[in-house]
Amino acid sequence: MSAALGLKAKPIANGTTEPADDDSDISALINRLTAEVNQIAVDKTKSIQQITNQMKMLALNALIESSRAGAQGAGFAVVAQEVRGVGQQVETIARELETQLTKRTGDLVASIERMSQRSRGERMVDLSLNAIELIDRNLYERTCDVRWWATDSAVVDCAASPSTAAVAHASQRLGVILGAYTVYLDLWLCDLDGNVIANGRADRFRVVGQNVAGTKWFREARSLRSGDDYVAGDVENQPLLGNAQVATYCASVRAGGQANGAPIGVLAIHFDWEPQARAIVQGVRVGDSDKARVLLIDSHLRVIASSDGQGILSERLSLSLNGQRSGFYHDRSGALVAFHATPGYETYRGLGWYGVIVCGP
């Protein structure tokens, strides 16, 4: 089982962990070229209109001069009138060309913008999934750890008979585990009444003798049906660990270390949440131009990790799910909001969390 948080992002939908900038670059190029074509068309039609105005002025002057010439200028007047008519037709065609080109290029620009927004939104959904999958895979390992360590002979013996020697041996064994698994703040062995009887960092956290029977995670762990089951707690500030942000995972300690043995205690492992979660949300490869805030939120839409470090365990996100597990939309401010629900991993079903990315308008 991995001793540390895996920080390598898995490939996202387009086969790379890098931002999919190609689509946005192509869209920007097409937008620019379309705008240039539109401007050229406008400029050229204006030039045509200027020429036709000159033709009409010349035709008007010719008509005036032919009228002065009397009968001798009658033939020339016919030609001048025809020139004037042709100029009028050219002007009409030029105006229609300008109107139609402007409309078509405008439609094209709008279509490209919609495609670009959709591409950007889908990329952010992929990155949201990437973030929540990384934490899911990591927390799956935590569920394996706690069930495994609950069968350790030192832990089982101490839970069965917490003598001074047994407590010292269990604490020493838990300390060895902590030395290898640096993603934990502490490991606690509790009796069935919720009293902490041993921990791995007794020199740092003086928790032995404390009672945790009132905590949600202990109550749930106390009623687990077998040693194969586990409890995954929500992220919380733990006062007994210096108010650090932790995600607590529990398994029941059972007689003989057997999954079907009688429960004799509870092992609680406290995942050092804040630095691990921060590494994930800050490692998501969004571009600087996205002005993105990457978040993990729990089933109550409470922010439990944020790339800007703001609102953790205090902010609730107003997320419009509309019954969907993934998607994107623009909020009232114009910001792009992309989200993806936890898919879980192996036997870890997840806790209803979401990966979320909010991009500035």
Coordinates of C-alpha atoms in Angstrom, one line a residue:
M1 CA 0.0 0.0 0.0
S2 CA 1.4 3.4 -0.9
A3 CA 2.9 5.3 2.0
A4 CA 2.4 8.7 0.5
L5 CA 0.0 10.7 -1.5
G6 CA 0.4 10.0 -5.3
L7 CA 0.6 13.5 -6.9
K8 CA 1.0 12.4 -10.5
A9 CA -2.2 13.4 -12.3
K10 CA -3.6 10.6 -14.5
P11 CA -4.3 11.4 -18.1
I12 CA -7.6 13.2 -18.6
A13 CA -10.0 12.7 -21.5
N14 CA -7.7 14.0 -24.2
G15 CA -4.9 11.7 -23.1
T16 CA -2.7 14.3 -21.3
T17 CA -2.5 16.0 -18.0
E18 CA -1.7 19.3 -19.7
P19 CA -4.5 21.8 -20.3
A20 CA -6.2 21.3 -23.7
D21 CA -5.2 24.7 -25.1
D22 CA -5.2 23.6 -28.7
D23 CA -9.0 24.0 -29.0
S24 CA -9.0 27.4 -27.5
D25 CA -6.1 28.5 -29.7
I26 CA -7.8 27.3 -32.8
S27 CA -11.0 29.0 -31.8
A28 CA -9.2 32.2 -31.1
L29 CA -7.5 32.0 -34.5
I30 CA -10.8 31.4 -36.4
N31 CA -12.4 34.2 -34.5
R32 CA -9.6 36.6 -35.4
L33 CA -9.6 35.5 -39.1
T34 CA -13.4 35.8 -39.3
A35 CA -13.3 39.3 -37.8
E36 CA -10.6 40.2 -40.4
V37 CA -12.7 38.9 -43.2
N38 CA -15.7 40.8 -41.9
Q39 CA -13.6 44.0 -41.7
I40 CA -12.2 43.5 -45.2
A41 CA -15.7 43.0 -46.6
V42 CA -17.0 46.1 -44.9
D43 CA -14.0 48.2 -46.1
K44 CA -14.3 46.9 -49.7
T45 CA -18.0 47.5 -49.9
K46 CA -17.5 51.0 -48.6
S47 CA -14.9 51.6 -51.3
I48 CA -17.4 50.3 -53.9
Q49 CA -20.1 52.6 -52.5
Q50 CA -17.7 55.6 -52.8
I51 CA -16.9 54.7 -56.5
T52 CA -20.6 54.3 -57.3
N53 CA -21.3 57.7 -55.7
Q54 CA -18.7 59.2 -57.9
M55 CA -20.3 57.5 -60.9
K56 CA -23.7 58.9 -60.0
M57 CA -22.2 62.4 -59.6
L58 CA -20.5 62.1 -63.0
A59 CA -23.8 60.9 -64.5
L60 CA -25.7 63.8 -62.9
N61 CA -23.1 66.3 -64.3
A62 CA -23.4 64.6 -67.7
L63 CA -27.2 65.0 -67.7
I64 CA -26.9 68.6 -66.8
E65 CA -24.4 69.3 -69.6
S66 CA -26.5 67.3 -72.1
S67 CA -29.5 69.3 -71.3
R68 CA -27.5 72.5 -72.0
A69 CA -26.5 71.1 -75.3
G70 CA -30.1 70.7 -76.3
A71 CA -30.9 68.3 -79.2
Q72 CA -27.2 67.6 -79.8
G73 CA -26.8 66.3 -76.3
A74 CA -29.8 64.0 -76.3
G75 CA -27.9 60.8 -77.1
F76 CA -25.3 61.6 -74.5
A77 CA -28.1 62.0 -71.9
V78 CA -29.3 58.5 -72.6
V79 CA -25.8 57.1 -71.9
A80 CA -25.5 59.2 -68.7
Q81 CA -28.8 57.9 -67.5
E82 CA -27.7 54.3 -68.1
V83 CA -24.5 55.0 -66.2
R84 CA -26.5 56.4 -63.4
G85 CA -28.7 53.3 -63.3
V86 CA -25.7 51.0 -63.3
G87 CA -24.2 52.9 -60.4
Q88 CA -27.4 52.6 -58.5
Q89 CA -27.5 48.8 -59.1
V90 CA -23.8 48.4 -58.0
E91 CA -24.5 50.4 -54.9
T92 CA -27.5 48.1 -54.1
I93 CA -25.5 45.0 -54.6
A94 CA -22.6 46.4 -52.4
R95 CA -25.1 47.1 -49.6
E96 CA -26.6 43.7 -49.8
L97 CA -23.2 42.1 -49.8
E98 CA -22.2 44.0 -46.7
T99 CA -25.3 43.1 -44.9
Q100 CA -25.2 39.4 -45.8
L101 CA -21.4 39.1 -45.1
T102 CA -21.8 40.9 -41.7
K103 CA -24.7 38.6 -40.7
R104 CA -22.9 35.4 -41.8
T105 CA -19.6 36.3 -40.2
G106 CA -21.5 37.4 -37.0
D107 CA -23.3 34.0 -37.0
L108 CA -20.0 32.2 -37.5
V109 CA -18.3 34.2 -34.6
A110 CA -21.2 33.4 -32.3
S111 CA -21.1 29.7 -33.3
I112 CA -17.4 29.5 -32.7
E113 CA -17.8 31.2 -29.4
R114 CA -20.4 28.6 -28.3
M115 CA -18.1 25.8 -29.4
S116 CA -15.2 27.3 -27.6
Q117 CA -17.2 27.7 -24.4
R118 CA -18.4 24.1 -24.7
S119 CA -14.9 22.8 -25.2
R120 CA -13.7 24.8 -22.3
G121 CA -16.5 23.6 -20.1
E122 CA -15.9 20.0 -21.0
R123 CA -12.2 20.4 -20.3
M124 CA -13.0 21.7 -16.9
V125 CA -15.4 18.8 -16.2
D126 CA -12.5 16.4 -17.1
L127 CA -10.2 18.3 -14.7
S128 CA -12.8 18.2 -12.0
L129 CA -13.1 14.4 -12.4
N130 CA -9.3 14.2 -12.4
A131 CA -9.1 16.0 -9.0
I132 CA -11.9 13.9 -7.3
E133 CA -10.5 10.7 -8.7
L134 CA -7.0 11.4 -7.3
I135 CA -8.4 11.9 -3.8
D136 CA -10.7 8.8 -4.2
R137 CA -7.8 6.6 -5.1
N138 CA -5.8 7.9 -2.2
L139 CA -8.6 7.5 0.3
Y140 CA -9.3 4.0 -0.9
E141 CA -5.8 3.2 0.3
R142 CA -6.7 4.6 3.7
T143 CA -9.6 2.2 4.0
C144 CA -7.2 -0.6 3.3
D145 CA -4.7 0.6 5.8
V146 CA -7.1 0.8 8.7
R147 CA -8.5 -2.7 8.1
W148 CA -5.0 -4.1 7.8
W149 CA -3.5 -2.5 10.9
A150 CA -6.6 -3.4 13.0
T151 CA -5.4 -7.0 12.7
D152 CA -1.8 -6.3 13.8
S153 CA -1.0 -8.6 16.8
A154 CA 0.2 -5.7 19.0
V155 CA -3.0 -3.8 18.4
V156 CA -5.2 -6.9 19.0
D157 CA -3.3 -7.9 22.1
C158 CA -3.6 -4.4 23.6
A159 CA -7.3 -4.1 22.9
A160 CA -7.9 -7.5 24.5
S161 CA -5.8 -6.8 27.6
P162 CA -4.5 -3.2 27.9
S163 CA -1.7 -3.8 30.4
T164 CA 1.1 -1.3 30.7
A165 CA 3.4 -3.5 28.6
A166 CA 0.8 -4.1 26.0
V167 CA 0.0 -0.4 25.7
A168 CA 3.7 0.4 25.3
H169 CA 4.2 -2.2 22.7
A170 CA 1.1 -1.1 20.7
S171 CA 2.2 2.5 20.9
Q172 CA 5.6 1.6 19.7
R173 CA 4.2 -0.5 16.8
L174 CA 1.8 2.4 15.8
G175 CA 4.8 4.8 15.9
V176 CA 6.7 2.5 13.5
I177 CA 3.7 2.6 11.1
L178 CA 3.6 6.4 11.3
G179 CA 7.3 6.6 10.5
A180 CA 6.6 4.9 7.1
Y181 CA 3.2 6.4 6.4
T182 CA 3.7 10.1 6.6
V183 CA 0.2 11.1 5.4
Y184 CA -1.2 10.4 9.0
L185 CA -1.2 12.7 12.0
D186 CA -1.8 10.0 14.5
L187 CA -3.3 6.5 15.0
W188 CA -5.5 5.8 18.0
L189 CA -6.5 2.5 19.6
C190 CA -9.7 2.9 21.5
D191 CA -11.6 0.5 23.8
L192 CA -15.3 -0.2 23.3
D193 CA -16.2 2.6 25.7
G194 CA -14.4 5.2 23.5
N195 CA -11.3 5.6 25.7
V196 CA -8.0 6.1 23.8
I197 CA -5.7 3.5 25.3
A198 CA -2.7 3.8 22.9
N199 CA -1.5 6.1 20.1
G200 CA 1.5 6.3 17.8
R201 CA 2.7 9.8 18.7
A202 CA 2.3 9.9 22.4
D203 CA 5.2 12.4 22.7
R204 CA 3.3 14.9 20.5
F205 CA -0.3 14.2 21.2
R206 CA -1.2 13.3 24.7
V207 CA -4.6 11.7 23.9
V208 CA -4.3 8.5 26.0
G209 CA -7.2 8.6 28.5
Q210 CA -9.3 10.9 26.4
N211 CA -12.8 9.7 25.6
V212 CA -14.2 9.9 22.0
A213 CA -17.4 8.0 22.5
G214 CA -19.4 11.0 21.4
T215 CA -17.9 11.3 18.0
K216 CA -19.8 10.2 14.9
W217 CA -16.9 8.1 13.6
F218 CA -16.5 6.2 16.8
R219 CA -20.3 5.5 17.2
E220 CA -20.4 4.2 13.6
A221 CA -17.2 2.1 14.1
R222 CA -18.6 0.6 17.3
S223 CA -21.5 -0.9 15.3
L224 CA -19.5 -2.3 12.3
R225 CA -20.6 -5.8 11.5
S226 CA -17.2 -7.3 10.7
G227 CA -13.5 -6.7 10.4
D228 CA -13.9 -6.3 6.7
D229 CA -16.0 -3.1 7.1
Y230 CA -14.8 0.4 7.8
V231 CA -15.9 3.9 8.6
A232 CA -14.9 6.9 6.4
G233 CA -15.5 10.1 8.3
D234 CA -16.1 13.6 6.9
V235 CA -13.2 16.1 7.1
E236 CA -13.2 17.9 10.4
N237 CA -11.0 20.0 12.7
Q238 CA -9.8 17.6 15.5
P239 CA -9.2 19.4 18.8
L240 CA -7.1 16.6 20.2
L241 CA -4.7 17.0 17.3
G242 CA -4.1 20.7 17.6
N243 CA -7.4 21.4 15.7
A244 CA -5.8 20.1 12.5
Q245 CA -7.9 19.2 9.5
V246 CA -8.3 15.4 9.4
A247 CA -10.2 12.7 7.7
T248 CA -10.7 9.9 10.2
Y249 CA -11.0 6.2 9.1
C250 CA -11.9 3.5 11.5
A251 CA -12.1 -0.3 11.7
S252 CA -13.1 -2.6 14.5
V253 CA -10.4 -4.6 16.3
R254 CA -11.6 -8.1 16.7
A255 CA -10.6 -11.1 18.9
G256 CA -7.7 -13.0 17.4
G257 CA -7.5 -10.5 14.5
Q258 CA -10.2 -12.4 12.7
A259 CA -12.8 -10.6 10.6
N260 CA -15.6 -12.6 12.3
G261 CA -14.2 -12.3 15.8
A262 CA -15.9 -10.5 18.6
P263 CA -15.3 -6.8 18.6
I264 CA -12.8 -5.7 21.3
G265 CA -11.8 -2.2 20.3
V266 CA -11.7 0.4 17.5
L267 CA -8.7 1.6 15.5
A268 CA -8.9 5.2 14.3
I269 CA -6.4 6.6 11.8
H270 CA -6.3 10.3 11.2
F271 CA -5.4 11.3 7.7
D272 CA -3.5 14.6 7.6
W273 CA -6.0 16.2 5.2
E274 CA -5.0 19.8 4.6
P275 CA -1.5 19.4 3.0
Q276 CA -2.6 16.3 1.0
A277 CA -5.8 17.9 -0.4
R278 CA -4.0 21.2 -1.1
A279 CA -1.4 19.3 -3.2
I280 CA -4.2 17.9 -5.3
V281 CA -6.2 21.0 -6.0
Q282 CA -3.2 23.1 -6.6
G283 CA -1.8 20.5 -8.9
V284 CA -4.7 20.6 -11.3
R285 CA -3.3 21.9 -14.6
V286 CA -5.6 24.9 -15.4
G287 CA -4.2 27.8 -17.4
D288 CA -3.4 31.2 -15.9
S289 CA -6.0 32.7 -18.3
D290 CA -8.7 30.5 -16.8
K291 CA -8.5 32.4 -13.5
A292 CA -9.7 29.2 -12.0
R293 CA -10.4 28.2 -8.4
V294 CA -10.2 24.4 -7.9
L295 CA -12.3 22.9 -5.1
L296 CA -13.2 19.7 -3.4
I297 CA -16.6 19.9 -1.7
D298 CA -18.4 17.3 0.5
S299 CA -21.9 16.0 0.2
H300 CA -23.2 19.1 2.1
L301 CA -21.5 21.3 -0.6
R302 CA -19.1 22.5 2.1
V303 CA -15.6 23.4 0.8
I304 CA -13.1 20.9 2.1
A305 CA -10.2 21.9 -0.2
S306 CA -9.5 25.0 -2.2
S307 CA -6.6 26.0 -4.5
D308 CA -6.7 29.5 -3.1
G309 CA -6.8 28.3 0.5
Q310 CA -10.0 30.2 1.2
G311 CA -13.2 29.0 2.8
I312 CA -12.0 25.5 3.9
L313 CA -14.6 23.9 6.3
S314 CA -16.5 27.2 6.5
E315 CA -17.8 28.1 3.0
R316 CA -20.7 26.4 1.3
L317 CA -20.8 26.5 -2.4
S318 CA -24.0 27.3 -4.2
L319 CA -23.7 24.6 -6.8
S320 CA -26.5 24.0 -9.4
L321 CA -26.5 20.3 -9.9
N322 CA -29.9 19.9 -11.5
G323 CA -29.8 16.2 -10.7
Q324 CA -26.6 15.7 -12.7
R325 CA -23.4 14.0 -11.5
S326 CA -21.3 16.1 -13.9
G327 CA -21.7 19.1 -16.1
F328 CA -20.9 22.8 -16.4
Y329 CA -22.9 26.1 -16.5
H330 CA -22.4 29.8 -16.2
D331 CA -23.6 31.4 -13.0
R332 CA -25.1 34.9 -12.6
S333 CA -21.7 36.6 -12.6
G334 CA -20.8 34.9 -15.9
A335 CA -18.3 32.6 -14.2
L336 CA -17.9 29.1 -15.6
V337 CA -18.7 26.4 -13.0
A338 CA -17.7 22.8 -13.8
F339 CA -18.3 19.8 -11.5
H340 CA -18.0 16.1 -11.3
A341 CA -19.2 13.7 -8.5
T342 CA -17.0 11.2 -6.9
P343 CA -16.9 7.9 -8.9
G344 CA -15.4 6.0 -6.0
Y345 CA -12.6 3.5 -6.4
E346 CA -12.6 -0.2 -5.9
T347 CA -14.4 -0.9 -2.6
Y348 CA -14.3 2.8 -1.6
R349 CA -17.6 4.2 -2.8
G350 CA -16.8 7.8 -1.9
L351 CA -18.8 10.1 0.4
G352 CA -20.8 12.0 -2.2
W353 CA -18.0 14.6 -2.7
Y354 CA -17.5 16.7 -5.9
G355 CA -14.5 18.1 -7.7
V356 CA -15.4 21.6 -8.8
I357 CA -13.6 24.3 -10.9
V358 CA -14.9 27.9 -11.0
C359 CA -13.4 30.0 -13.8
G360 CA -13.6 33.8 -13.7
P361 CA -15.9 35.4 -16.3

